[in-house]
mmCIF file of C-alpha atoms in Angstrom:
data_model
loop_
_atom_site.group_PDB
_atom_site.id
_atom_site.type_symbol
_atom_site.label_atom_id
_atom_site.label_comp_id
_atom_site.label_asym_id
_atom_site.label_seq_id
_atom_site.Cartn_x
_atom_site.Cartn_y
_atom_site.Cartn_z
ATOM 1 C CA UNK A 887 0.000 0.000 0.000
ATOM 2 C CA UNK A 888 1.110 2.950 -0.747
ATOM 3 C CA UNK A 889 -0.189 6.808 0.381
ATOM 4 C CA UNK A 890 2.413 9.739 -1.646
ATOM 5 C CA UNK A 891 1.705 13.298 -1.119
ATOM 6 C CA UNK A 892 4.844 14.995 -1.571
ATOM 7 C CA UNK A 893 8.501 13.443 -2.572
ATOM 8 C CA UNK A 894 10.081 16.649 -0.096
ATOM 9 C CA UNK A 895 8.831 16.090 2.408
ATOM 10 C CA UNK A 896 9.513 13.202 5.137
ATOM 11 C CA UNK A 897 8.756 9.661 4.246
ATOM 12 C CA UNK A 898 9.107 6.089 5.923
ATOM 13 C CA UNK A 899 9.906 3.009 3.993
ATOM 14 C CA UNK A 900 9.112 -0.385 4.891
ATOM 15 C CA UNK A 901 10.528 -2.921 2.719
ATOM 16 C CA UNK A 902 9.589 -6.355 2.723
ATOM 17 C CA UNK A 903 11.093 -9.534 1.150
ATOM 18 C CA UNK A 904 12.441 -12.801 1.647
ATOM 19 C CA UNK A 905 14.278 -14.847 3.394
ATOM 20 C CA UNK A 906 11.593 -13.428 6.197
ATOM 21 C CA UNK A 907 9.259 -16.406 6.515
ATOM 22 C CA UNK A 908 5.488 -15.405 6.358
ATOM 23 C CA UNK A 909 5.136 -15.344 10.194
ATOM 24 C CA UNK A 910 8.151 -13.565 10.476
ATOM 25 C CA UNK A 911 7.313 -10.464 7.879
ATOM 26 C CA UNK A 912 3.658 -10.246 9.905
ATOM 27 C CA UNK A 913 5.667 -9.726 13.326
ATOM 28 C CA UNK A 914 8.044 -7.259 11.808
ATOM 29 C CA UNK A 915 5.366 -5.514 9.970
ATOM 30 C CA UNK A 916 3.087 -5.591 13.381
ATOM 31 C CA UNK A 917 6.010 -3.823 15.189
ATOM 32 C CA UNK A 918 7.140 -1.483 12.778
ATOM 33 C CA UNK A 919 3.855 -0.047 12.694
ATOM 34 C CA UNK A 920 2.590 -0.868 16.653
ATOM 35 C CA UNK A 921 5.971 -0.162 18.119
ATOM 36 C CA UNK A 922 6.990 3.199 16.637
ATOM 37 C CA UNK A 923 6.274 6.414 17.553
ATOM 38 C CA UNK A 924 5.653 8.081 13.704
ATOM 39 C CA UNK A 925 4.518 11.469 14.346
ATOM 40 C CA UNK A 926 2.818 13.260 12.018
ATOM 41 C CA UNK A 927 3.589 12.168 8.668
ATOM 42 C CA UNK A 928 2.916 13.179 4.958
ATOM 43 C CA UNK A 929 3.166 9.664 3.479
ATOM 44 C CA UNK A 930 4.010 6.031 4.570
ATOM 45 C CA UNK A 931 5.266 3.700 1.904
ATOM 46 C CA UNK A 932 5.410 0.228 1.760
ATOM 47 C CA UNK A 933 7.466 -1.158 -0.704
ATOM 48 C CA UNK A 934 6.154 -5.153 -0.660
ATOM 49 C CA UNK A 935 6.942 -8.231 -3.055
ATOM 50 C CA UNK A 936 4.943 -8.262 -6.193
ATOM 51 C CA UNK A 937 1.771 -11.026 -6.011
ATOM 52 C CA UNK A 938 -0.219 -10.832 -3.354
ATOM 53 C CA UNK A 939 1.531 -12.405 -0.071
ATOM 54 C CA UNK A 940 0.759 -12.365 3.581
ATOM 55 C CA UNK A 941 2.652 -9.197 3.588
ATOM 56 C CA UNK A 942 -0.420 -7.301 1.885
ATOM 57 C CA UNK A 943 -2.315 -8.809 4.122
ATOM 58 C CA UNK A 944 -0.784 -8.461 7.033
ATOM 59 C CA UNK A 945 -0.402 -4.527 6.075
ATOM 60 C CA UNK A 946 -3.820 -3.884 5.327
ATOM 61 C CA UNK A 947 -5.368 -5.156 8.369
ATOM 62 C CA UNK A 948 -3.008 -3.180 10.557
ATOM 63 C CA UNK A 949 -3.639 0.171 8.595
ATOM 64 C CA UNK A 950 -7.571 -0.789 8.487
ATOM 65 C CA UNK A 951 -8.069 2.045 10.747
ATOM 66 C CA UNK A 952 -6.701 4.808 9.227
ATOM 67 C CA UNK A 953 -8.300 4.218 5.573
ATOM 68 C CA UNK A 954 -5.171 4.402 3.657
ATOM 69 C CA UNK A 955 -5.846 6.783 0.156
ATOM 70 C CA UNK A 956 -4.999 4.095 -2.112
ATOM 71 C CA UNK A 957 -2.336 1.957 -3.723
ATOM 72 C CA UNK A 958 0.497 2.816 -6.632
ATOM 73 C CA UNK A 959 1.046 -0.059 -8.663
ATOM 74 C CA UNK A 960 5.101 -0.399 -9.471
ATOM 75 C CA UNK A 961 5.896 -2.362 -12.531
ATOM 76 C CA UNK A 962 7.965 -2.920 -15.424
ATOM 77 C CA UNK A 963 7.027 -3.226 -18.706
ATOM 78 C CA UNK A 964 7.837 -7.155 -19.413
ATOM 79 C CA UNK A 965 4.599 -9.507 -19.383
ATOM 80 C CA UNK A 966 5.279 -12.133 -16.148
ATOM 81 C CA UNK A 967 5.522 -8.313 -14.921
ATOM 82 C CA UNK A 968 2.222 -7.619 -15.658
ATOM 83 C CA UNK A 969 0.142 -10.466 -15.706
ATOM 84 C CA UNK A 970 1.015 -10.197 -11.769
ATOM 85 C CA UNK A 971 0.264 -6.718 -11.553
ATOM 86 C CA UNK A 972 -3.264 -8.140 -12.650
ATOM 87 C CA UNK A 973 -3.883 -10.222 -9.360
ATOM 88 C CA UNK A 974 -2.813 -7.240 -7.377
ATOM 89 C CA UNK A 975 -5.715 -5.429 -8.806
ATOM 90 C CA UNK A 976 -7.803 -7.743 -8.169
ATOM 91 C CA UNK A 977 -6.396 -8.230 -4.600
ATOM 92 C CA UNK A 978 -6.694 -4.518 -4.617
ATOM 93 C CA UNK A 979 -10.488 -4.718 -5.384
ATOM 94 C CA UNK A 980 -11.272 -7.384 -3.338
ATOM 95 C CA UNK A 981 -9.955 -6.076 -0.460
ATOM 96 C CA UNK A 982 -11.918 -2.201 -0.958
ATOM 97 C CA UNK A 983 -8.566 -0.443 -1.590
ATOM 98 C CA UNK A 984 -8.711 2.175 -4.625
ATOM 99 C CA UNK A 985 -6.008 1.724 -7.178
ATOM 100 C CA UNK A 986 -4.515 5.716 -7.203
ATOM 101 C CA UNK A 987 -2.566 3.907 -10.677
ATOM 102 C CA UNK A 988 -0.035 2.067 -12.362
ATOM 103 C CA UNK A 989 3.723 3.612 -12.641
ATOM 104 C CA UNK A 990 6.093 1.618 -14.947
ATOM 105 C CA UNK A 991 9.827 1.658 -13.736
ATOM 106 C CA UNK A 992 12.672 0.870 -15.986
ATOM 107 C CA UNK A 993 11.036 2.685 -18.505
ATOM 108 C CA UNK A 994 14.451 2.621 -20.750
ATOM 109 C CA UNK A 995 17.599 3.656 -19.544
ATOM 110 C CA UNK A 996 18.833 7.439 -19.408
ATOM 111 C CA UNK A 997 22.424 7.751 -20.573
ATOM 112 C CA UNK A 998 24.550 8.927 -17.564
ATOM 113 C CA UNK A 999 26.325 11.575 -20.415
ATOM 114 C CA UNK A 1000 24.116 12.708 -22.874
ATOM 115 C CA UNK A 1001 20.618 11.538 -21.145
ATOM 116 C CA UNK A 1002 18.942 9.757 -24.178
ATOM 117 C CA UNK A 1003 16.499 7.487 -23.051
ATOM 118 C CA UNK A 1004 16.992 4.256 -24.727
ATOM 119 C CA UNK A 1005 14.185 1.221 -24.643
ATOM 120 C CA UNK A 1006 15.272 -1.606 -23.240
ATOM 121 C CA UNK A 1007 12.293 -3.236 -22.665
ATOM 122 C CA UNK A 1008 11.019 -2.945 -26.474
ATOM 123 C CA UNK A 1009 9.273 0.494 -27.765
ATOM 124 C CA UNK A 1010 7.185 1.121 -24.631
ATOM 125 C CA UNK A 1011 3.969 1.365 -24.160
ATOM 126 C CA UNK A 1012 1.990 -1.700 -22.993
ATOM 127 C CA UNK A 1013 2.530 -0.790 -19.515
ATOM 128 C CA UNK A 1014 -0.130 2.413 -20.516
ATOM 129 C CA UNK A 1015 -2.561 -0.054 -22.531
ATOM 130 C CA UNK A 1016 -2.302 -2.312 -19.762
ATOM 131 C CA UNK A 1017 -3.651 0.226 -17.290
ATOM 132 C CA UNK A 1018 -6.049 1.274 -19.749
ATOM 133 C CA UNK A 1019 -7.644 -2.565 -20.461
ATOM 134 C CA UNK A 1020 -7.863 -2.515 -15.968
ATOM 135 C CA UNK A 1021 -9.484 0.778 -16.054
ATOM 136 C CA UNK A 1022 -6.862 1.969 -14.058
ATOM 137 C CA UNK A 1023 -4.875 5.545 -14.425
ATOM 138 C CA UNK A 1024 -1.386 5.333 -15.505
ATOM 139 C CA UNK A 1025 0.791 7.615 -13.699
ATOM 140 C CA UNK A 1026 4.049 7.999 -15.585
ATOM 141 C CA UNK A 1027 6.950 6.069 -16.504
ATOM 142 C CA UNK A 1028 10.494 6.249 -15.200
ATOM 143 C CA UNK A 1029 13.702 5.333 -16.882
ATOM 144 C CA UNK A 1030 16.693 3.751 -15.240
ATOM 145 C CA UNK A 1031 18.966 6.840 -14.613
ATOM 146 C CA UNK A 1032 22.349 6.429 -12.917
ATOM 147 C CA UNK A 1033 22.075 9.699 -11.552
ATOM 148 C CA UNK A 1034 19.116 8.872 -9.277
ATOM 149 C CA UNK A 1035 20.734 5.814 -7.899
ATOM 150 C CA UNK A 1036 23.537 7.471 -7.044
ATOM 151 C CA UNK A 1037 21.855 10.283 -5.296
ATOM 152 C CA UNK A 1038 20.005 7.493 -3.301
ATOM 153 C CA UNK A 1039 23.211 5.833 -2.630
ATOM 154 C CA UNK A 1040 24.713 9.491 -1.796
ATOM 155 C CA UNK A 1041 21.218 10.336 0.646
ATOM 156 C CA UNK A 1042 20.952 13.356 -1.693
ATOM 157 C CA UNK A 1043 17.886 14.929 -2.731
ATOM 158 C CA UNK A 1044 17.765 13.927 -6.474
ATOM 159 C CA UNK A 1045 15.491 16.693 -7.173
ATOM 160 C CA UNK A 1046 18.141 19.114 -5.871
ATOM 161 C CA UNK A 1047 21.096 17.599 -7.376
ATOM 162 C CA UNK A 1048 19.824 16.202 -10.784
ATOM 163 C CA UNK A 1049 16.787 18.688 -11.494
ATOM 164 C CA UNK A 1050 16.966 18.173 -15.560
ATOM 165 C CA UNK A 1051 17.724 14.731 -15.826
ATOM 166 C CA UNK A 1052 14.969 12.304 -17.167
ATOM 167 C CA UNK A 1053 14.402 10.320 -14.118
ATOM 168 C CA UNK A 1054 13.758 13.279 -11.973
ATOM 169 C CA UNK A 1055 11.733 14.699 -14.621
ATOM 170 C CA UNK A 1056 9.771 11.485 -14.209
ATOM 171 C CA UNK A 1057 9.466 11.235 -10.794
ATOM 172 C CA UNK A 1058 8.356 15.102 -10.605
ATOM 173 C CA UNK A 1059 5.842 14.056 -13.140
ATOM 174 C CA UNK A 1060 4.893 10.326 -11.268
ATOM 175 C CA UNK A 1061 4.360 12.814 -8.299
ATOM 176 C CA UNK A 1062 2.065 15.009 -9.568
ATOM 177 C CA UNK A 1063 0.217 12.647 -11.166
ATOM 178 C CA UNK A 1064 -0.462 11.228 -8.070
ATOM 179 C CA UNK A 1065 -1.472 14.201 -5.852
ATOM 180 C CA UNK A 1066 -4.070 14.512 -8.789
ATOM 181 C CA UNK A 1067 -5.719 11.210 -8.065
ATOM 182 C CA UNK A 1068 -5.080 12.292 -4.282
ATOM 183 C CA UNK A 1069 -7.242 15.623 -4.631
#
């Protein structure tokens, strides 16, 4: 589940993924969320495996209470990508939480020198069509840009450091497409 508002302002991340066994992820989840004093906060993110594991489960339940906004769907733009994504909107649907949309990541790869987004994945595009055949809005796509990962790396703001590149020109765009569906 994820809830964005603003990328400058404070965030928490909970990431989620094996070797935790099932049980395991459920108590660390229960803590982390129990257990912590958060304050207030803009946005809680948690970043979970794809499919729809315990994890989901285990998150929803514990954020019952405070109605989360919705859910941003991460994918890229291969096929066993997608046909996944589908169950998680079904989970999604099943379980009353509104899909805010799809983003798809690695989105081609930005040139560290010249910043030329080249396809990787094929010409692009299904990711969009997919979101459109799941009547879901698609929020942007995001290229693989050195320059972000290194800011990340670096615990620099990319937006600050890297305010032209194509990833953060992404991102800034991802962002406001989802304080849209937010409003």
């Amino acid at each position: 589940v994820c809830v964005c508002v603003r990328l400058d302002v404070c965030a928490c991340v909970l990431r989620t993924t094996p070797p935790y066994s099932s049980l395991k992820s459920q108590d660390l989840i229960t803590k982390f969320l129990r257990d912590t004093f958060w304050g207030r906060m803009h946005a809680l993110v948690f970043d979970t495996p794809p499919g729809t594991s315990d994890e989901h489960l285990s998150v929803l339940k514990l954020l019952s209470k405070t109605r989360p906004s919705g859910a941003v769907i991460i994918t890229t733009p291969q096929e066993v990508a997608m046909d996944t994504i589908a169950r998680e909107l079904t989970f999604c649907r099943k379980m009353g939480v509104r899909v805010l949309g799809i983003v798809e990541n690695m989105a081609g790869f930005a040139c560290p020198c010249c910043e030329e987004v080249t396809q990787i994945f094929g010409n692009g595009g299904s990711v969009a069509e997919f979101a459109a055949r799941h009547g879901v809005p698609f929020l942007g796509s995001v290229p693989l840009d050195p320059c972000l990962g290194e800011a990340a790396e670096a615990g620099v703001n990319p937006f600050a450091a890297h305010p032209t590149r194509p990833g953060t020109l992404a991102l800034r765009a991802v962002v406001t497409a989802i304080e849209t569906q937010l409003a």
